[in-house]
Each structure stands twice: as structure tokens, then as C-alpha cells.
Short mmCIF file of C-alpha atoms in Angstrom, two decimals:
data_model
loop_
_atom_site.label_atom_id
_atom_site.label_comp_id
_atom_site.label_asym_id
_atom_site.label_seq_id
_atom_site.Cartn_x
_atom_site.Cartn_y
_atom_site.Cartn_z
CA UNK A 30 -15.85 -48.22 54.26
CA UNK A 31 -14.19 -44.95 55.35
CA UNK A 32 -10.48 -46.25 53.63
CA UNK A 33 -13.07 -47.63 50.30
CA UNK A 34 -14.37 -43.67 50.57
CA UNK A 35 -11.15 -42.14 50.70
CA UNK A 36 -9.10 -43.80 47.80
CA UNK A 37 -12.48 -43.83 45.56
CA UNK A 38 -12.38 -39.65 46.59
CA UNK A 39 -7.72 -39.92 45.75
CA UNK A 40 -8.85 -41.41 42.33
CA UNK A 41 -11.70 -39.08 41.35
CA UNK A 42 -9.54 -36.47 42.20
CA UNK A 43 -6.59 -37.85 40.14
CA UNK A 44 -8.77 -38.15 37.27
CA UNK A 45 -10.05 -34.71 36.66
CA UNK A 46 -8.57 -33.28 33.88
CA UNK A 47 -6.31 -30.58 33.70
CA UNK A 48 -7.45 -27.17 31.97
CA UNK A 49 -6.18 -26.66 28.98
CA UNK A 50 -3.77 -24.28 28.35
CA UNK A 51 -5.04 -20.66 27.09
CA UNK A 52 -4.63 -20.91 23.45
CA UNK A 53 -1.98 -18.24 22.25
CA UNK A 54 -3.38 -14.83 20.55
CA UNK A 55 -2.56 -14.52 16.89
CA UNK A 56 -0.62 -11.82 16.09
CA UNK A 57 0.89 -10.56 12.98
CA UNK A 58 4.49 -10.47 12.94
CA UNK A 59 7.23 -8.86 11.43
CA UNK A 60 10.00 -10.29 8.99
CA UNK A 61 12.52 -7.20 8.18
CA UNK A 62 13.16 -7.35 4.35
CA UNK A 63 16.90 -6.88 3.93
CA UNK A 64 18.88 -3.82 2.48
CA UNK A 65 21.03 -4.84 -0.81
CA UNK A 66 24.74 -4.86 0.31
CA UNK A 67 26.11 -1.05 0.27
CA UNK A 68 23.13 0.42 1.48
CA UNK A 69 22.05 2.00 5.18
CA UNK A 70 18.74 0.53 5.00
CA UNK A 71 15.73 -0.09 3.14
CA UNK A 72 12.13 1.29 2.92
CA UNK A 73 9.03 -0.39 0.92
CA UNK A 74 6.40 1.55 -1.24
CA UNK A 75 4.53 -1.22 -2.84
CA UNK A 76 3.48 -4.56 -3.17
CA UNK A 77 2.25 -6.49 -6.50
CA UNK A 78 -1.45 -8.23 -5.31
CA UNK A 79 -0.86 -12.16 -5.98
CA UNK A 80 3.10 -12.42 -6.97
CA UNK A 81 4.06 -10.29 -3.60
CA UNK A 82 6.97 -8.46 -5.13
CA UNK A 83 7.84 -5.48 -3.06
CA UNK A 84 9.15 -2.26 -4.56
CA UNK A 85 11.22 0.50 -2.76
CA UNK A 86 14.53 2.43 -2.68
CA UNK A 87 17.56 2.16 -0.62
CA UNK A 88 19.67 5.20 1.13
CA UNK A 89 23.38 4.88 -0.16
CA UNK A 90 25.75 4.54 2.60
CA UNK A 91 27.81 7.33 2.28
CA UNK A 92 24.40 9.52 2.15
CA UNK A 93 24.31 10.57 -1.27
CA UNK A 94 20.80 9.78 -2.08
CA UNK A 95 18.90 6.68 -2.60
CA UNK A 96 18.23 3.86 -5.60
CA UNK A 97 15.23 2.14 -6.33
CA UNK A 98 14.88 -1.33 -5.21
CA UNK A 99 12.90 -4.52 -5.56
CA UNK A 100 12.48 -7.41 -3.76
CA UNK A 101 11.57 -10.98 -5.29
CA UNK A 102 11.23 -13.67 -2.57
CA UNK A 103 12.51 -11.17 -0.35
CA UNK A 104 15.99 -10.83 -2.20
CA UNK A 105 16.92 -6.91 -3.14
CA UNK A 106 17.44 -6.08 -6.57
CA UNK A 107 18.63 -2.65 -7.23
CA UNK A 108 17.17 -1.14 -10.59
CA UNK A 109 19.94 0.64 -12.97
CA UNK A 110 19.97 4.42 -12.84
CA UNK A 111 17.00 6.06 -15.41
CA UNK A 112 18.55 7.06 -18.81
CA UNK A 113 18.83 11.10 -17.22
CA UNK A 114 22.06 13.22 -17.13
CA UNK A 115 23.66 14.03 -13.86
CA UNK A 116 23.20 12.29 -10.81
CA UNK A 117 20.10 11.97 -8.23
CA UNK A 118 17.97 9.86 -6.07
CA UNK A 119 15.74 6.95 -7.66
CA UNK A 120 12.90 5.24 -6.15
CA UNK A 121 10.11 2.93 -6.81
CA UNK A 122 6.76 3.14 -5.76
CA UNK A 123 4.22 0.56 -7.68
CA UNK A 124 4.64 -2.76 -8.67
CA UNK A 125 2.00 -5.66 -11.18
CA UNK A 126 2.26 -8.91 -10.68
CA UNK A 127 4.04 -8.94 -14.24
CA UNK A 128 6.94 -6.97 -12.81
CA UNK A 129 6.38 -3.80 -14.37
CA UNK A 130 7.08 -1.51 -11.82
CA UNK A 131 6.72 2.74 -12.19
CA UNK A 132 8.49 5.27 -9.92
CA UNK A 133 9.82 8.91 -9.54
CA UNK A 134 13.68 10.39 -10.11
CA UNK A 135 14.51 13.39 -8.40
CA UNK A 136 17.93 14.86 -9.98
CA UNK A 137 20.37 16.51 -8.16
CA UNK A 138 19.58 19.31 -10.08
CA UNK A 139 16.28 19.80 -8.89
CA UNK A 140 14.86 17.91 -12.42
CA UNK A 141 12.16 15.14 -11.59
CA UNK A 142 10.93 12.18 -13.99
CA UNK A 143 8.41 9.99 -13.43
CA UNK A 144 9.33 6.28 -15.11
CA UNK A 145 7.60 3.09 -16.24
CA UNK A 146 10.22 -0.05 -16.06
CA UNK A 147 9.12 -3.13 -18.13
CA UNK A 148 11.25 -5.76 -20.07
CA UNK A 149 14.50 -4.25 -18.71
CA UNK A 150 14.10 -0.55 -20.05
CA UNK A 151 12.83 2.86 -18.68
CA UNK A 152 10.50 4.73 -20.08
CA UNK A 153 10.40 8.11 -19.03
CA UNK A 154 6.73 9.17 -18.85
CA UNK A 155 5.39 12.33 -20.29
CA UNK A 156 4.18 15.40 -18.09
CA UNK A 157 3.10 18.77 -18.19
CA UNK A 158 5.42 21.49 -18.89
CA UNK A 159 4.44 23.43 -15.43
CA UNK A 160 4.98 20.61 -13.23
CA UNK A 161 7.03 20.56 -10.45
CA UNK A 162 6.84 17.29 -9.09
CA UNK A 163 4.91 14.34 -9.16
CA UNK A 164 4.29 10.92 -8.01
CA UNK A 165 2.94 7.81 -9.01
CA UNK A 166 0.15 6.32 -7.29
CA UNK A 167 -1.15 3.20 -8.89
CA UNK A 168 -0.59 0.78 -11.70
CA UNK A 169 -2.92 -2.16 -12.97
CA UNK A 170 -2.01 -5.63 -14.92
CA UNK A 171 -1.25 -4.31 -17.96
CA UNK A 172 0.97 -1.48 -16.80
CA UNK A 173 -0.95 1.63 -16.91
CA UNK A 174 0.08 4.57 -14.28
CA UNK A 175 -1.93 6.87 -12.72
CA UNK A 176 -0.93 9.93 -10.63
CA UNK A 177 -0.66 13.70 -10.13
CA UNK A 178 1.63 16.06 -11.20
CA UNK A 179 1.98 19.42 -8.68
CA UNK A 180 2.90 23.19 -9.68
CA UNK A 181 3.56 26.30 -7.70
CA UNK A 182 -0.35 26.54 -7.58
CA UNK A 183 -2.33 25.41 -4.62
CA UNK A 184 -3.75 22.58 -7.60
CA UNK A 185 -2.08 19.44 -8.72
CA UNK A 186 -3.06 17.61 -11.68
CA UNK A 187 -4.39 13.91 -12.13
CA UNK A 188 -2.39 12.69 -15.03
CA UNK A 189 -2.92 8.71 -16.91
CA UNK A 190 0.03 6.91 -18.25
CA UNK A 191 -1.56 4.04 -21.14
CA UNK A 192 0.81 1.41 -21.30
CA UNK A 193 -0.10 1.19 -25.06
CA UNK A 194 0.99 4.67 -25.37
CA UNK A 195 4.05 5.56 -23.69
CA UNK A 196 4.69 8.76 -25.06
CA UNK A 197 1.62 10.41 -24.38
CA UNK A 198 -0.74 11.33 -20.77
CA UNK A 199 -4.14 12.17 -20.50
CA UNK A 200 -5.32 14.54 -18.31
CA UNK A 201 -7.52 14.10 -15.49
CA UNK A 202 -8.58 17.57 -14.24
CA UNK A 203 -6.76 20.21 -12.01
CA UNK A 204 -7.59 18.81 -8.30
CA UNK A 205 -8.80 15.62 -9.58
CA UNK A 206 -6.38 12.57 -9.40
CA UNK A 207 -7.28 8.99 -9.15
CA UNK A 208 -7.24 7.16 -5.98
CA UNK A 209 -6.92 3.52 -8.07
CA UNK A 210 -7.10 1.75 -11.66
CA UNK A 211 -8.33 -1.52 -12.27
CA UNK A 212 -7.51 -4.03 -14.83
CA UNK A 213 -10.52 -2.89 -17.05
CA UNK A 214 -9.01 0.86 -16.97
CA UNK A 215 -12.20 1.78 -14.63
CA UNK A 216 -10.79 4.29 -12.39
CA UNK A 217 -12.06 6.16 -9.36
CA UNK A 218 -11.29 9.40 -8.58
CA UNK A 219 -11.10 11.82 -5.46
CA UNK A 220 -13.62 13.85 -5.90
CA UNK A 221 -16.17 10.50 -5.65
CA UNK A 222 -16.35 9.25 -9.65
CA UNK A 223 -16.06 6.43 -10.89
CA UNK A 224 -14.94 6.50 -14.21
CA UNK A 225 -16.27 2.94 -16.06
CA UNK A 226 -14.11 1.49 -19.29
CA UNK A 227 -16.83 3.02 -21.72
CA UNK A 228 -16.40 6.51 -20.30
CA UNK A 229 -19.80 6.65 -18.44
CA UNK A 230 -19.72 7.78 -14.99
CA UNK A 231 -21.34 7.19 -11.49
CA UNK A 232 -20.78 9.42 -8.32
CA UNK A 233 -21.05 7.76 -4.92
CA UNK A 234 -23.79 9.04 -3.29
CA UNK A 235 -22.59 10.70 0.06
CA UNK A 236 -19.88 12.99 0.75
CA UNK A 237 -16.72 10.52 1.95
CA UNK A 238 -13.26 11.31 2.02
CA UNK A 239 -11.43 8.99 -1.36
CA UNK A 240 -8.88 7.01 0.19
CA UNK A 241 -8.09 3.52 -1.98
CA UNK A 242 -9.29 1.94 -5.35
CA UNK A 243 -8.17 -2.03 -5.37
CA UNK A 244 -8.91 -5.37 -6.65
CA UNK A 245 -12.47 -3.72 -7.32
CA UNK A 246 -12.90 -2.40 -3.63
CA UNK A 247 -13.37 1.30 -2.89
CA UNK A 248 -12.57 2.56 0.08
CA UNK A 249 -13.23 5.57 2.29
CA UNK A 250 -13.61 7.40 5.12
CA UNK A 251 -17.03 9.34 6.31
CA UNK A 252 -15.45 11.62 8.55
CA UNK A 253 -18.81 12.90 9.98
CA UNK A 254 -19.57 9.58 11.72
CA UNK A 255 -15.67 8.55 11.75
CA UNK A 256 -16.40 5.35 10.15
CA UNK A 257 -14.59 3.28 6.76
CA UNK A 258 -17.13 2.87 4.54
CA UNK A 259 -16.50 0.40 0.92
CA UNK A 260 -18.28 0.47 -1.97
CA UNK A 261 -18.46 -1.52 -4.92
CA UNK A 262 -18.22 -0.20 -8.57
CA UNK A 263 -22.00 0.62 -8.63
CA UNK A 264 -21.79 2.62 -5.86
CA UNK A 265 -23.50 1.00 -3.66
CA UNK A 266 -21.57 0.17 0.31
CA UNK A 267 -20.57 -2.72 0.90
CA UNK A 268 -19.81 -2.43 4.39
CA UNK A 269 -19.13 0.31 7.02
CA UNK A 270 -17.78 0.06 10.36
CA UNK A 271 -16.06 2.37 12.79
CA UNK A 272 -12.53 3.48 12.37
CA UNK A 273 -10.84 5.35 10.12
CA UNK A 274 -7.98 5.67 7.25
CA UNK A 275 -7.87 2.24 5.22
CA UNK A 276 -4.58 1.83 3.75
CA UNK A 277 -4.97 -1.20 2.23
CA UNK A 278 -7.24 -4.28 0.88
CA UNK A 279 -6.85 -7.31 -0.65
CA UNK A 280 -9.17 -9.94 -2.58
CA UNK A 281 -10.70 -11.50 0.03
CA UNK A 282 -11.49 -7.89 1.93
CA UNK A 283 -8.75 -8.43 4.42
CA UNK A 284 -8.08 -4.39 5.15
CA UNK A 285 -5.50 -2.50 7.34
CA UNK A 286 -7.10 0.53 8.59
CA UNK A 287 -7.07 2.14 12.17
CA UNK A 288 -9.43 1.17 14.82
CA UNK A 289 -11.02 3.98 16.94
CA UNK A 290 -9.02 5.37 19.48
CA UNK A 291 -5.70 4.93 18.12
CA UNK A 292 -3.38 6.67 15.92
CA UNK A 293 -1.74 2.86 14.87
CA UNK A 294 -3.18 0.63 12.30
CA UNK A 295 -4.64 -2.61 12.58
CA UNK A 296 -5.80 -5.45 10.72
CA UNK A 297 -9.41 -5.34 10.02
CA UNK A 298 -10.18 -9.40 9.28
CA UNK A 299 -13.79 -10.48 9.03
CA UNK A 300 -15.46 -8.12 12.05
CA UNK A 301 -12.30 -8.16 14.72
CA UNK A 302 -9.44 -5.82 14.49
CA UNK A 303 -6.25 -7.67 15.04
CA UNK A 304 -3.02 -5.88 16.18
CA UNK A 305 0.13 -5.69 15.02
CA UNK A 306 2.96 -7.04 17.25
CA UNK A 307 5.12 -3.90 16.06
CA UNK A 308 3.48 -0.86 16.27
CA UNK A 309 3.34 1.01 12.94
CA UNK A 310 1.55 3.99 11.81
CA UNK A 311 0.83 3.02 7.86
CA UNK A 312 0.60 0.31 5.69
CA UNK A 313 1.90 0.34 1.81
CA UNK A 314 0.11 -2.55 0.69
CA UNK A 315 -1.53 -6.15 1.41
CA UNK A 316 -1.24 -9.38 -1.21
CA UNK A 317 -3.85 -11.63 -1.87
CA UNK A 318 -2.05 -14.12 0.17
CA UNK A 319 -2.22 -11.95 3.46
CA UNK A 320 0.99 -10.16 3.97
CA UNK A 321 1.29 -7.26 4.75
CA UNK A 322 4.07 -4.45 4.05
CA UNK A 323 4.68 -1.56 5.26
CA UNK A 324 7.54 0.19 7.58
CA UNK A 325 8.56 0.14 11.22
CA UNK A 326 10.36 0.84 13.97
CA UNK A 327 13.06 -2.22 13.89
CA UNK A 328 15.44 -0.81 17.03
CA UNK A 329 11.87 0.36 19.02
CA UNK A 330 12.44 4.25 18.83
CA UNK A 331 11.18 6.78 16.90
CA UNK A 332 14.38 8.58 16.63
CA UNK A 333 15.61 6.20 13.59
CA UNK A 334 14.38 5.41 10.11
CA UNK A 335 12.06 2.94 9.83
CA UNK A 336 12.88 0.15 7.57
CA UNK A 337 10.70 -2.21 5.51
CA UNK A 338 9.39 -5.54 6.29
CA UNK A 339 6.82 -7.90 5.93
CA UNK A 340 3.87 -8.89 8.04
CA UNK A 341 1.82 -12.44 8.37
CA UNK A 342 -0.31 -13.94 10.88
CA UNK A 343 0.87 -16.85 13.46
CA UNK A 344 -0.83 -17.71 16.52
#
């Protein structure tokens, strides 16, 4: 009976089950995009929502200055020099998912141009005669620009490119500049307003800091309870959680933000915050298809440029 005892205890003990393994955390991981041949490296500005084009400029190897870029399934393309005298540095910042893509020139001779580039051509895009620089900050499907134009004055200047009219802006206000445009042409501004298609306007209701407009998702940042609070385009929040500084949103509401307590970014997916395996400190843009792109750290120091790349999640 004892022997009949023992084996029965052998086999019982042979059959339990092993644990499982600990499932692996998903992380999102980095995929370098690659510099076009001739160039030191390689840093992205923008991302088209659906297509996931990426738009940037590349520094010149011997130093001279930099060229805009852009990448289609990850390939670098490197846009011909704007129809401007002398030479300069070039680079793109915004991208549609119909491959019209706008960015700045900055001559050699101290002259700066911002650009639209559709169909092949440059068109150079009309600004104030004060202005001393500018930048382009967003673009929707059927190519209009928005962005600001700055002086010698503390003010800057929000400034609307129409696609239909090329040769002409529209001002937005001295201080006023708009954080995003939508397909529609509703825009929302920094100072709270949302400016709707047929000119009427709404102002969002509490006194947040204007960080994003995209893919009909406003974004912010209350910094009296240090929280990211979206809207929608009645003004009315969406949702609000703690953090701070969204960078980017797609479709679906995936967002890259920073959590509290940290200086990096994160994912913000559903209600977790998922980390990066690279540490970064921004984010230039998020498709509709969940990658990410932005800039890092590719030799793990601070001491070197960061370079562009391309984030998606594995676990």
C-alpha cells in the first residue's frame, strides 16, 4: 500500500503543470529611417495621417546646410532646391496623405520662404512684408497651410495659406496662430477658438494651454491641475487625465503625451501609458495605423544629433 501511495504521489506530482511563462511586455520599438546617400543623418518633422509618409531634411555631409527630405515606405527622397537665388538650407515640415507637403527655406543670405510642394512644383507662399521668419505648422487634405510669421516685435502673426489661392494669405491676428486645420477648413486657434467653416465661432470654456488640432481632436493642457484635457469641436471634453504636453493623436485617440513625473513621453493607449523602449523627449506625429515618429537618441547619448525613426508596438 505504502509503494501504491508513493508512485500514485511520483505521478500526481509529474502531472502538475508547469507555470506558464510571464507573457512579454509590449513595448514600442524603434526602426531608424535611413539618411539619403550623401547626407550625415536625418531628422523627421511630419507624418501624413493614413498614407504614413514622413517629411524632414537632411544635414549635407560636408556641413553646408541641410535639404528637405521625404520618405515613402521608408525610402528618402530629397526634394529639388526652391526656385530662390543663392544658396541655403531647405526643410520640410508637413505632409497630406496626397503628398503635398509645405516647408520653410532659410537662405544663406539671411532671406526665408515658406513653400507649398504639389504636382512637382514650389510655390512660394505669400507673407507679410515685416516678417522675419516663419514656420509652417499644419496642412489638411486639400493642401491648405497654416502658420505664423515672427517680427522683431515680441508678436508673431497667424497667417492661412488656401490651396485655391496660392498667391494670397489671410491673416489671423497678431498673437493668434492656429494650433490645427481640418479638412472642412475649421480651425482652432491658441487663444481657445474654434473657428467653424461658416465663420461662426465657439471658445472652450476654461482657460487651457492650446497644444494640437487633429483628425477632429483638440488637445490641451490645464496647467492648474497638470492634466491633458480633449475636446471635441463643440467644445465640450472629451476626456481628461493626468499628465501633460500631448504631441500627438490619431483617429482612434491613440495620443503620445507625457505621463506625470517624467520629462519623456509616452504612449497614452486606452487608460495605460505605455513606454517607449528608447527614451525620447517629443513626438512629431502618429498615423492612423499606429506609428509613431519622432527623433532619438540612436548611439544612447545626448551628446549627438538625434536622428529620425519610426515607432510600432510588439510584445
Amino acid at each position: 500500500m505504502k509503494i501504491l501511495i508513493g508512485v500514485a504521489s511520483i505521478l500526481a506530482v509529474v502531472a502538475v503543470p508547469a507555470a506558464p511563462a510571464a507573457a512579454a511586455a509590449c513595448t514600442w520599438r524603434v526602426s531608424p529611417l535611413p539618411a539619403p546617400a550623401g547626407y550625415s543623418y536625418a531628422v523627421a518633422n511630419g507624418v501624413a495621417p493614413a498614407s504614413g509618409s514622413v517629411v524632414g531634411h537632411a544635414v549635407r555631409t560636408d556641413g553646408s546646410g541641410r535639404d528637405a527630405v521625404v520618405w515613402r515606405n521608408r525610402i528618402p527622397q530629397v526634394l529639388p532646391k526652391p526656385p530662390i537665388q543663392g544658396s541655403g538650407s531647405n526643410r520640410a515640415d508637413i505632409i497630406n496623405d496626397q503628398g503635398v507637403i509645405a516647408g520653410v527655406w532659410w537662405g544663406a543670405d539671411n532671406r526665408v520662404a515658406a513653400w507649398r510642394y504639389r504636382d512637382g512644383a514650389y510655390e512660394i507662399l505669400p507673407v507679410p512684408s515685416t516678417m522675419m521668419g516663419v514656420a509652417v505648422t499644419g496642412i489638411n487634405s486639400v493642401g491648405d497651410v497654416v502658420g505664423q510669421a515672427f517680427t522683431l516685435s515680441p508678436s508673431s502673426e497667424g497667417l492661412l495659406w488656401k490651396a485655391a489661392t496660392p498667391g494670397q494669405f489671410t491673416s489671423l491676428g497678431s498673437s493668434i496662430y492656429a494650433v490645427g486645420i481640418d479638412d472642412s477648413g475649421r480651425m482652432v486657434l491658441n487663444n481657445r477658438v474654434i473657428v467653424n467653416p461658416d465663420g461662426s465661432r465657439i471658445t472652450l470654456p476654461r482657460p487651457v494651454s492650446m497644444r494640437l488640432y487633429d483628425r477632429g481632436r483638440i488637445l490641451s493642457e490645464d496647467l492648474a491641475t497638470n492634466t491633458v484635457v480633449e475636446w471635441n469641436v463643440s467644445a465640450q471634453v472629451v476626456r481628461e487625465f493626468a499628465g501633460s504636453f500631448p504631441h500627438a493623436v490619431n483617429a482612434s485617440g491613440v495620443m503620445v503625451a507625457t505621463p506625470p513625473g517624467t520629462v519623456y513621453v509616452a504612449v497614452r493607449n486606452g487608460n495605460a501609458w505605455e513606454q517607449f523602449a528608447i527614451r525620447m523627449t517629443a513626438s512629431e506625429g502618429i498615423t492612423d495605423g499606429n506609428v509613431v515618429v519622432a527623433n532619438f537618441d540612436h548611439d544612447g547619448t545626448t551628446q549627438t544629433q538625434q536622428v529620425a525613426g519610426t515607432w510600432q508596438r510588439g510584445c
